[in-house]
Short mmCIF file of C-alpha atoms and ligand atoms in Angstrom, two decimals:
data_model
loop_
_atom_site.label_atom_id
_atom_site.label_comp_id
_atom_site.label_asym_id
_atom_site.label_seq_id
_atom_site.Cartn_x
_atom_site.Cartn_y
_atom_site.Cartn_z
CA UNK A 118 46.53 -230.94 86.78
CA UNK A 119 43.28 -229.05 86.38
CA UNK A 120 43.91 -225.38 86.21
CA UNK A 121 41.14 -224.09 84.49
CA UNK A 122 37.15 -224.34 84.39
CA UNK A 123 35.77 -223.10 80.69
CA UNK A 124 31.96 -222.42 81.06
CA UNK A 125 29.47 -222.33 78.18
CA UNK A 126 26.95 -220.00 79.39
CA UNK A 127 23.34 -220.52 78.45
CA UNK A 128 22.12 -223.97 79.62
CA UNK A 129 25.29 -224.67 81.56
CA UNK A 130 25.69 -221.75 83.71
CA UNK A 131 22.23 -219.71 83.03
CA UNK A 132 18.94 -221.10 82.08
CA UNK A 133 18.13 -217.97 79.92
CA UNK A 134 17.61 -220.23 76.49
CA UNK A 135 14.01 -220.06 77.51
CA UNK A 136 14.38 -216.25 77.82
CA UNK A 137 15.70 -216.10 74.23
CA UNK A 138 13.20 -218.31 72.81
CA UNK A 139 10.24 -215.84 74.35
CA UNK A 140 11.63 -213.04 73.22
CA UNK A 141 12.68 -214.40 69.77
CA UNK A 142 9.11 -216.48 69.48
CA UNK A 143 7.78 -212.96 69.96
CA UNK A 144 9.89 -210.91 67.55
CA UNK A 145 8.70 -213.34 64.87
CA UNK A 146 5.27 -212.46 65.89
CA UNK A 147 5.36 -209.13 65.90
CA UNK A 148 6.45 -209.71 62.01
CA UNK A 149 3.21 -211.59 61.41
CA UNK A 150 4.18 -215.16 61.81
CA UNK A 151 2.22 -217.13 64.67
CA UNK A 152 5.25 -219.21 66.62
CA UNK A 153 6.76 -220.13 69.85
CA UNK A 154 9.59 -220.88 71.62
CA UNK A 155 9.71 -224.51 69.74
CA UNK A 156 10.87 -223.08 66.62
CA UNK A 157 14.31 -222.35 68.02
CA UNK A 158 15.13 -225.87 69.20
CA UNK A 159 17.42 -226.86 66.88
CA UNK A 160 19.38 -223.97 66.57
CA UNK A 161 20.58 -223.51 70.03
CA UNK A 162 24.44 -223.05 71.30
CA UNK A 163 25.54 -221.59 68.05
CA UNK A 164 25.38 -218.20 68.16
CA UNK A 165 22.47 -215.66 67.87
CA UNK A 166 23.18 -215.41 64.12
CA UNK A 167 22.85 -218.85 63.70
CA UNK A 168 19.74 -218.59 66.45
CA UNK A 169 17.71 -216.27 64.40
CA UNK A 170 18.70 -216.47 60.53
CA UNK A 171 18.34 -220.50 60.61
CA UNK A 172 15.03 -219.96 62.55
CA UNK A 173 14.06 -217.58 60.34
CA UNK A 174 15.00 -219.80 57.14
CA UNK A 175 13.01 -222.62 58.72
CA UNK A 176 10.04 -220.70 58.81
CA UNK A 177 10.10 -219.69 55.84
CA UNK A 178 10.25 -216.00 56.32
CA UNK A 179 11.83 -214.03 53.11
CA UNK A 180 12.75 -210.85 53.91
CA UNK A 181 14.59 -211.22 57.24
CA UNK A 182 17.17 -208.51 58.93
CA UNK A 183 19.24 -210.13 61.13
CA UNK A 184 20.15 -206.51 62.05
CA UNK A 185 16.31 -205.56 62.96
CA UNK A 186 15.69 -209.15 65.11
CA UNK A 187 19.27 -208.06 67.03
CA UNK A 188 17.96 -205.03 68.00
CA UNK A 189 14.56 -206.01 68.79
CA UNK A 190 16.63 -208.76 70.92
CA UNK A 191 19.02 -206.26 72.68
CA UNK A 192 16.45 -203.91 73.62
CA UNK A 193 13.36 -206.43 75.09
CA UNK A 194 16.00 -209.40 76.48
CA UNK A 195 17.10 -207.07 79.09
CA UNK A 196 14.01 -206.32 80.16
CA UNK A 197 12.44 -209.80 80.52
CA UNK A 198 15.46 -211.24 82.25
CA UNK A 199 15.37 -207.99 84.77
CA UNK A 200 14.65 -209.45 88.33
CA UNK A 201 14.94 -212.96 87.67
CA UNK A 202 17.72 -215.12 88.88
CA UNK A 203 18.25 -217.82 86.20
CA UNK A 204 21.63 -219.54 87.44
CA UNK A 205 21.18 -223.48 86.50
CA UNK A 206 21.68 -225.57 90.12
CA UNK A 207 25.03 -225.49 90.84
CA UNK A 208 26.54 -222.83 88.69
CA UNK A 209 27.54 -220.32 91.67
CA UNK A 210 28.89 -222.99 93.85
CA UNK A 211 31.15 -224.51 91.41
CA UNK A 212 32.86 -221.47 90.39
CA UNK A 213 32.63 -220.77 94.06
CA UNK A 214 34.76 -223.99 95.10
CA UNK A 215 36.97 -223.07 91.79
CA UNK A 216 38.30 -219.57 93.27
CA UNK A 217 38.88 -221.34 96.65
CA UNK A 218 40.93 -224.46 94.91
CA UNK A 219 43.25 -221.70 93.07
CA UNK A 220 41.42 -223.17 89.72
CA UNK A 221 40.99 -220.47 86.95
CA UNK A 222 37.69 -219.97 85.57
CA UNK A 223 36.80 -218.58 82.07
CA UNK A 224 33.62 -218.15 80.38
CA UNK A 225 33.25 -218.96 76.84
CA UNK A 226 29.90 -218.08 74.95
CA UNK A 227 28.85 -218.08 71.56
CA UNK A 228 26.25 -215.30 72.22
CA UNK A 229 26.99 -211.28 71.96
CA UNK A 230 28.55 -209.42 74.80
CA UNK A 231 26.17 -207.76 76.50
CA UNK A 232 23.65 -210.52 76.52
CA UNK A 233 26.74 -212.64 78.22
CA UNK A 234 27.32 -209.83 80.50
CA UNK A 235 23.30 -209.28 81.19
CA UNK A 236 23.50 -213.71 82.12
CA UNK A 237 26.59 -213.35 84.63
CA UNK A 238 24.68 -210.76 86.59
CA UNK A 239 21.13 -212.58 86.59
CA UNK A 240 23.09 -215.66 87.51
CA UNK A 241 24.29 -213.68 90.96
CA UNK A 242 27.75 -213.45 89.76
CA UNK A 243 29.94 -210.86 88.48
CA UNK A 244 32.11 -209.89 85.78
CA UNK A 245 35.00 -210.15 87.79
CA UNK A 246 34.28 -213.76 89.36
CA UNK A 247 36.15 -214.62 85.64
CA UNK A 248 39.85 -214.78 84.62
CA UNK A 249 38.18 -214.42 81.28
CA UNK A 250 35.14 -213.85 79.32
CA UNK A 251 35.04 -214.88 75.74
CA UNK A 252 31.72 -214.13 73.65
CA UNK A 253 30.84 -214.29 69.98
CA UNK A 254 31.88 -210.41 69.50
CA UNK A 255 35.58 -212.07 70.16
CA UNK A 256 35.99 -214.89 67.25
CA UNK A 257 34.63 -215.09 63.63
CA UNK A 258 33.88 -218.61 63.67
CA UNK A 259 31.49 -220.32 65.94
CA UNK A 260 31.64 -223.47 68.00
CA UNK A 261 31.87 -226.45 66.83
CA UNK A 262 34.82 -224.10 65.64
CA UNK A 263 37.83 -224.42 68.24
CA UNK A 264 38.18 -220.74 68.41
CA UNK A 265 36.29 -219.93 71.43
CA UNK A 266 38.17 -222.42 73.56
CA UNK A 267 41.41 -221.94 72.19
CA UNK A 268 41.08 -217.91 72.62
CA UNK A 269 40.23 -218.75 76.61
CA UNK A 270 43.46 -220.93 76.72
CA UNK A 271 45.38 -218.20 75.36
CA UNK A 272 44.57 -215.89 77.99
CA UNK A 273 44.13 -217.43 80.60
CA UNK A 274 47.77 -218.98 79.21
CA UNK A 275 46.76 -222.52 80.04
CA UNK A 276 46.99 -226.11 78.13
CA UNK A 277 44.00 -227.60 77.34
CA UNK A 278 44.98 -231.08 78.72
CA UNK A 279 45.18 -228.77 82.62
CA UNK A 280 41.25 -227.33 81.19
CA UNK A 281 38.02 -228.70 81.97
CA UNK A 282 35.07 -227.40 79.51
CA UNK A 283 31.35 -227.42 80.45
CA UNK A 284 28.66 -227.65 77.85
CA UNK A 285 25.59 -228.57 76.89
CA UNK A 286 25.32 -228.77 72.84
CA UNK A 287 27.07 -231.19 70.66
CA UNK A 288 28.43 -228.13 69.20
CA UNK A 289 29.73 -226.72 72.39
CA UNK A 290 31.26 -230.47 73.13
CA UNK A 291 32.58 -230.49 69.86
CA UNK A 292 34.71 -227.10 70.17
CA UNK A 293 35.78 -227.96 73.22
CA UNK A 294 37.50 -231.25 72.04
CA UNK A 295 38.68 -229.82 68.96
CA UNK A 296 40.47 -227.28 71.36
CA UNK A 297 42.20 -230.09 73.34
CA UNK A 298 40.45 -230.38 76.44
CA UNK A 299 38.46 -232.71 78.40
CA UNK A 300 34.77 -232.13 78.27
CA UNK A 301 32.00 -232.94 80.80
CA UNK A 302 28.49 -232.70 79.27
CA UNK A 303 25.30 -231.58 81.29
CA UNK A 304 21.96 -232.84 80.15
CA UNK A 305 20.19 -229.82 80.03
CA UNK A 306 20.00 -229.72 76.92
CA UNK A 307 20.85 -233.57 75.26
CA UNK A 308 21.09 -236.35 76.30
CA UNK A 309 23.92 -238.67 77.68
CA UNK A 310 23.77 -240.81 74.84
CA UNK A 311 24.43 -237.86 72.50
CA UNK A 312 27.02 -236.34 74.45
CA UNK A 313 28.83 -239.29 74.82
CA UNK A 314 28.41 -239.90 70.73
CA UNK A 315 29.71 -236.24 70.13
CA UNK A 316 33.07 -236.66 72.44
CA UNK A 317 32.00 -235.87 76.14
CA UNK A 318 34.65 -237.45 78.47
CA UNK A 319 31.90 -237.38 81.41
CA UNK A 320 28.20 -236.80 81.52
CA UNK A 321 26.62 -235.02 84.84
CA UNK A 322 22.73 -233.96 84.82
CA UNK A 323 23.67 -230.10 85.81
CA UNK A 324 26.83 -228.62 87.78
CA UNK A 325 24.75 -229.34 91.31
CA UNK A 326 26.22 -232.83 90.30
CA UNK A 327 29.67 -231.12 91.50
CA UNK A 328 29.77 -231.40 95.42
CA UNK A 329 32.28 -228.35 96.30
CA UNK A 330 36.20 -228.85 96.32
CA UNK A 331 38.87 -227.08 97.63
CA UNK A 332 41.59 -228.62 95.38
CA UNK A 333 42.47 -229.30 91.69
CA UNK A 334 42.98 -232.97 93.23
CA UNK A 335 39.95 -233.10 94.61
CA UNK A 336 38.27 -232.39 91.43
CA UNK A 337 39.77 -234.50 89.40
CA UNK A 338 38.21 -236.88 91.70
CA UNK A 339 35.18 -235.81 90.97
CA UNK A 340 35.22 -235.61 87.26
CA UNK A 341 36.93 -239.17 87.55
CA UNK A 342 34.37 -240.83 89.29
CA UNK A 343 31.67 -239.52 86.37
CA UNK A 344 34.33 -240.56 83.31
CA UNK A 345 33.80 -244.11 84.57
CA UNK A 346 37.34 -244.03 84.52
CA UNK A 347 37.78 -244.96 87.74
CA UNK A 348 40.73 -243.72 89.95
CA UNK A 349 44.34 -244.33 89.61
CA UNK A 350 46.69 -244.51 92.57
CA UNK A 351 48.35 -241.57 93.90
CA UNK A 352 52.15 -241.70 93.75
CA UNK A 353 53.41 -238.14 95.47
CA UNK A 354 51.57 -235.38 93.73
CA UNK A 355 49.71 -237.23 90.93
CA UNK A 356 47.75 -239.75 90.18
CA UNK A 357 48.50 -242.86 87.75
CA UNK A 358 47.09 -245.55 86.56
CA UNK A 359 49.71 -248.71 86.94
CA UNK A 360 49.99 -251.13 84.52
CA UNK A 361 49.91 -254.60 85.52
CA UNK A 362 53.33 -255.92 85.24
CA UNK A 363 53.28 -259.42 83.75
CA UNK A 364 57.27 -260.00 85.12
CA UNK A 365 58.26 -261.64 88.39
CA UNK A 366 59.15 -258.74 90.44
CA UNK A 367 62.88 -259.94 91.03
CA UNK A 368 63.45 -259.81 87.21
CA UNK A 369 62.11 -256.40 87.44
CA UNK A 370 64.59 -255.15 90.07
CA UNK A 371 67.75 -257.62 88.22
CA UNK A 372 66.74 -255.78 84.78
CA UNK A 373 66.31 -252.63 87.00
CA UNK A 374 69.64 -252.97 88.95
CA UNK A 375 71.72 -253.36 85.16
CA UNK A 376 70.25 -250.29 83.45
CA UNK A 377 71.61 -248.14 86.45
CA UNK A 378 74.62 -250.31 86.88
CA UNK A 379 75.42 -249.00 82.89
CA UNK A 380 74.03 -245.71 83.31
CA UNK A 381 77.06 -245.79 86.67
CA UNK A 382 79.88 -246.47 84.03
CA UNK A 383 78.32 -243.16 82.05
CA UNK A 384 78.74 -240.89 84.85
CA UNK A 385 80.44 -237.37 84.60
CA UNK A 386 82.32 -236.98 87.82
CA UNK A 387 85.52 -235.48 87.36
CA UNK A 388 85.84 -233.51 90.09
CA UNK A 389 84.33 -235.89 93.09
CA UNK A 390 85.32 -239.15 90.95
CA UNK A 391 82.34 -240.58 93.14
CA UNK A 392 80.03 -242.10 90.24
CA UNK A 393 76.69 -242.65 90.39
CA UNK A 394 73.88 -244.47 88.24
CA UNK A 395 70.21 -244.96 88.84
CA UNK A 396 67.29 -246.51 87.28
CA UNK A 397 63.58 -245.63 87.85
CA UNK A 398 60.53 -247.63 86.92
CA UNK A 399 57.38 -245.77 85.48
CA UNK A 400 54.10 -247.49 86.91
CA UNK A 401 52.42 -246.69 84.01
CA UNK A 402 54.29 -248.38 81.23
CA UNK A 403 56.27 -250.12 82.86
CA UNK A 404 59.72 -248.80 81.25
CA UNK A 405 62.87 -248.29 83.21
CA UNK A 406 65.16 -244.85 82.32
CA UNK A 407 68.50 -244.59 83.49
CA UNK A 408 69.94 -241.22 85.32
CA UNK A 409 73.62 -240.86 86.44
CA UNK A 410 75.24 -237.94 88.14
CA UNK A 411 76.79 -234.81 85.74
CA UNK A 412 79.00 -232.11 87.57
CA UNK A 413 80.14 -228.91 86.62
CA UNK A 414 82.88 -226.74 86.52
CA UNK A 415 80.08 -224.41 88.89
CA UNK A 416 79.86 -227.50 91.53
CA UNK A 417 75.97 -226.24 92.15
CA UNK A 418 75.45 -227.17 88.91
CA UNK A 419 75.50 -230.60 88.81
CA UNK A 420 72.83 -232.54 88.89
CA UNK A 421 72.53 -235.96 90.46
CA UNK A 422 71.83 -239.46 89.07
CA UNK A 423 68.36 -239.87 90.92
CA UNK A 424 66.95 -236.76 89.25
CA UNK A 425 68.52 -237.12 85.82
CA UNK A 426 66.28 -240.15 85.67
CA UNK A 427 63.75 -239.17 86.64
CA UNK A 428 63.92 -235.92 84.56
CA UNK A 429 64.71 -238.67 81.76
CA UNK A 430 61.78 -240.55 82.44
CA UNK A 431 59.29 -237.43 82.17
CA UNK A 432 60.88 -236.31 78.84
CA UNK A 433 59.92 -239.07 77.14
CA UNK A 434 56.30 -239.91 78.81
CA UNK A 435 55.30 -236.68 80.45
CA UNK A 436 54.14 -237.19 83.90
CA UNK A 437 55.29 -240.53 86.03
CA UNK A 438 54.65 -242.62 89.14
CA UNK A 439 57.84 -243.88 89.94
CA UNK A 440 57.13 -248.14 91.19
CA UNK A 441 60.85 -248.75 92.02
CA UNK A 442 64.40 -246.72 92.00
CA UNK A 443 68.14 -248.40 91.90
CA UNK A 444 70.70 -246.67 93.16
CA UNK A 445 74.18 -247.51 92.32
CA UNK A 446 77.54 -246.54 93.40
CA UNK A 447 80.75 -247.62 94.41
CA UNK A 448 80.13 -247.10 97.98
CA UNK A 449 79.72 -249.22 101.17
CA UNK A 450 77.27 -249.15 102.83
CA UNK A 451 75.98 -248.18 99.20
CA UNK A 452 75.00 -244.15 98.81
CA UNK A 453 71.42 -243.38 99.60
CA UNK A 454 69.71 -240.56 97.53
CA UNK A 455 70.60 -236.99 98.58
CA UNK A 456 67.92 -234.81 100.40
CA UNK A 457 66.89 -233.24 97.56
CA UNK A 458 67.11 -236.09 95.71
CA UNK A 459 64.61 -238.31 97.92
CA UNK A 460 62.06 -235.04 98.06
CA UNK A 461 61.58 -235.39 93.94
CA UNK A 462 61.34 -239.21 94.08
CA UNK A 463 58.56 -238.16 96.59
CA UNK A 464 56.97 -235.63 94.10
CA UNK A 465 56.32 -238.87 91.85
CA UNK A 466 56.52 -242.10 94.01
CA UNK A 467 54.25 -243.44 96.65
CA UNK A 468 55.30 -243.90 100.36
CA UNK A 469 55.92 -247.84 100.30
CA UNK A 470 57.77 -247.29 96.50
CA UNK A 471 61.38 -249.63 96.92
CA UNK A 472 64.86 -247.95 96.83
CA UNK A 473 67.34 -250.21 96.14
CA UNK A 474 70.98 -249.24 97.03
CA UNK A 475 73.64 -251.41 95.45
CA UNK A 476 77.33 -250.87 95.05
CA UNK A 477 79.51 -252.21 92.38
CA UNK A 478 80.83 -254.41 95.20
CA UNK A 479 77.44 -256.56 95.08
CA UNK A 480 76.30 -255.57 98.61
CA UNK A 481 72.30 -254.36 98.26
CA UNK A 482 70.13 -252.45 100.29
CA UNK A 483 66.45 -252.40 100.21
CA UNK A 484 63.97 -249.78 101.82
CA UNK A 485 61.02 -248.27 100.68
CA UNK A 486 60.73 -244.10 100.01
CA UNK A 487 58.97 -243.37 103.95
CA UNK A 488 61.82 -245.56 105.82
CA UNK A 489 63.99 -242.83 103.75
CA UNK A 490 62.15 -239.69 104.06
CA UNK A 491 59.59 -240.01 106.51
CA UNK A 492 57.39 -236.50 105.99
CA UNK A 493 57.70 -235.59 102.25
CA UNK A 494 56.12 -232.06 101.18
CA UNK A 495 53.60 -232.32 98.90
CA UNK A 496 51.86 -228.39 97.90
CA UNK A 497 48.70 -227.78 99.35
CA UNK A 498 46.79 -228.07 96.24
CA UNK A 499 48.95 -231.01 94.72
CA UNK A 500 47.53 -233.47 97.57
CA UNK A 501 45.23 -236.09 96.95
N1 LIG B 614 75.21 -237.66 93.83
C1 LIG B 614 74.21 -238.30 93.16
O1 LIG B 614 74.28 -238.49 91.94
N2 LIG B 614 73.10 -238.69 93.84
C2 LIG B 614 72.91 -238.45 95.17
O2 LIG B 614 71.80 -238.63 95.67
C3 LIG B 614 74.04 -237.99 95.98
C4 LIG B 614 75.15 -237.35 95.23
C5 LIG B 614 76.38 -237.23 93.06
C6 LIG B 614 76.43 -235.75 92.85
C7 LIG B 614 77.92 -235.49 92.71
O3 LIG B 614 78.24 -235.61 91.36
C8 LIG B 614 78.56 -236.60 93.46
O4 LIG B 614 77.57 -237.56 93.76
C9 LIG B 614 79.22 -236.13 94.77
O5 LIG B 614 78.34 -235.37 95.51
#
């Protein structure tokens, strides 16, 4: 699930590039050397050390103080970006529509502190519309360098597989992948061809490309329909892509109907003797995991069948949609799943996903997950 939104600042969030470039183009002048903004192309989205020293190189200037062009740069940047409002299209709205969906946001800049503090505020924002602000005075190494991304994770304690990065420079794109998480590219600055070359899981022309959201669900939408990956089907809570499965379905449910029929002989009942086994089909891959019931001395503590597959079943391939459940006991009519049971089938399983009930006896009962539980609850921001 998305849970965070990591924004590069300049060209994703702020146009000010072309505010750097003046006032850089202009330091060099004021040293004698007749340039413009043009000089600074290729050194963009890498720091402001790497902005002016490579600049400088490339011009061939000698005697260069990084420490004299950073001044120059903290006193006149200020100044020239007073007044103006330089947000890119979009930029408020999206982290707008990310406070209302409960989505983190984190900014995560290569350039000094102050100047990222100076953007936020000529973008219309303010310091505290961020869980977190990460600049170049936090890490050593610069992107393509993971460490920007990966500090942002830390604090804002989330995964990079639940993080969606913003950027505009194969470097940015690079350090975002390197940190784990999925990157969408604006073409501010390159192209779509290059961002998809350096490792951009979606390309968007600026963040106005974002209509607003008010869920992580929602979003993911979004970002799905510019991946080209198309959309998956929605089984409770989550969305899946479903393999195609290549068996007749009554093999399925036969093959389905002896994994839980074993996993019944496995049960740990002692104290209700009633044993139960289940089986649960992952849409994805197409593998079935058997579950059975295991009590306790503490009778709370036991855990049904149902969920011990299921449980099973996420262990070994993270997330599922669940395309069919056996249930099998020694009952008649055969058990149904439990309450609490049938609402974590619905956490992972779609409305019209079979439940088969079958005792030991041979007698079977099929019904799909709404005949069972009619009005699952799904969290707000878990619905698709
Ligand atoms: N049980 C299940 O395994 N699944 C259900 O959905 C209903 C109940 C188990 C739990 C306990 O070990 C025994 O049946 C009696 O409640």
């Amino acid at each position: 699930m998305i849970r965070a939104l990591l924004f590069d600042m300049d060209g994703v969030l702020a146009d000010s590039e072309p505010i750097s470039m003046t006032v850089g183009a202009e330091y060099f002048r004021s040293l004698g050397f007749d340039t413009d903004s043009s000089a600074f192309e290729g050194n963009l989205g890498a720091g402001d050390r790497v902005f002016f020293c490579d600049t400088a190189e490339a011009l061939g200037i000698r005697d260069f103080s990084y420490d004299d062009a950073a001044a120059y740069f903290r006193k006149r940047y200020p100044e020239v970006v007073q007044g103006r409002d330089i947000a890119l299209p979009g930029a408020v709205d999206i982290v707008r529509s990310a406070q209302k969906a409960g989505i983190m946001t984190a900014v995560a800049s290569s350039a000094l502190s102050w100047k990222v503090r100076e953007n936020i505020r000529a973008i219309g924002l303010s310091e505290s519309d961020f869980d977190v602000i990460a600049t170049g005075d936090d890490v050593r190494r610069s992107k393509p360098w993971k460490d920007i991304y990966e500090l942002c994770l830390i604090r804002l304690g989330v995964d990079g597989s639940d993080a969606i990065v913003f950027e505009d420079t194969i470097a940015g794109i690079e350090s975002g992948r390197s940190a784990g998480c999925r990157v969408v590219s604006l073409m501010t600055t390159i192209d779509g061809e290059m961002a998809g070359m350096a490792g951009a899981d979606a390309v968007i022309s600026d963040l106005s490309a974002i209509p607003s959201f008010s869920s992580p669900g929602e979003l993911e939408h979004i970002i799905s329909d510019f991946s080209g990956k198309g959309h998956g089907t929605v089984y409770g809570a989550n969305e899946i892509i479903p393999m195609e499965m290549k068996m007749p379905h009554s093999f399925i449910i036969e093959r389905a109907k002896r994994v839980a029929r074993e996993a019944w002989e496995n049960a740990y009942a002692p104290y209700s003797a009633f044993k139960v086994g289940a089986a649960v089909l992952s849409a994805a891959t197409g593998r079935i995991y058997p579950g059975c019931n295991v009590e306790n001395s503490s009778y709370g503590a036991t855990i049904c069948a149902e969920r011990n597959a299921i449980t099973t079943a996420i262990a070994a391939e993270g997330t599922i949609g669940i395309d069919l459940l056996v249930v099998c006991s020694d009952d008649d009519p055969p058990a149904p799943p439990c309450a609490v049971c049938l609402q974590v089938i619905a956490e992972f399983a779609r409305p019209d996903t079979e439940i088969v009930l079958c005792s030991i006896k041979g007698v079977e009962r099929h019904f799909t997950l709404s005949e069972l539980l009619p009005n699952p609850f799904i969290f707000p921001t878990m619905r698709h």
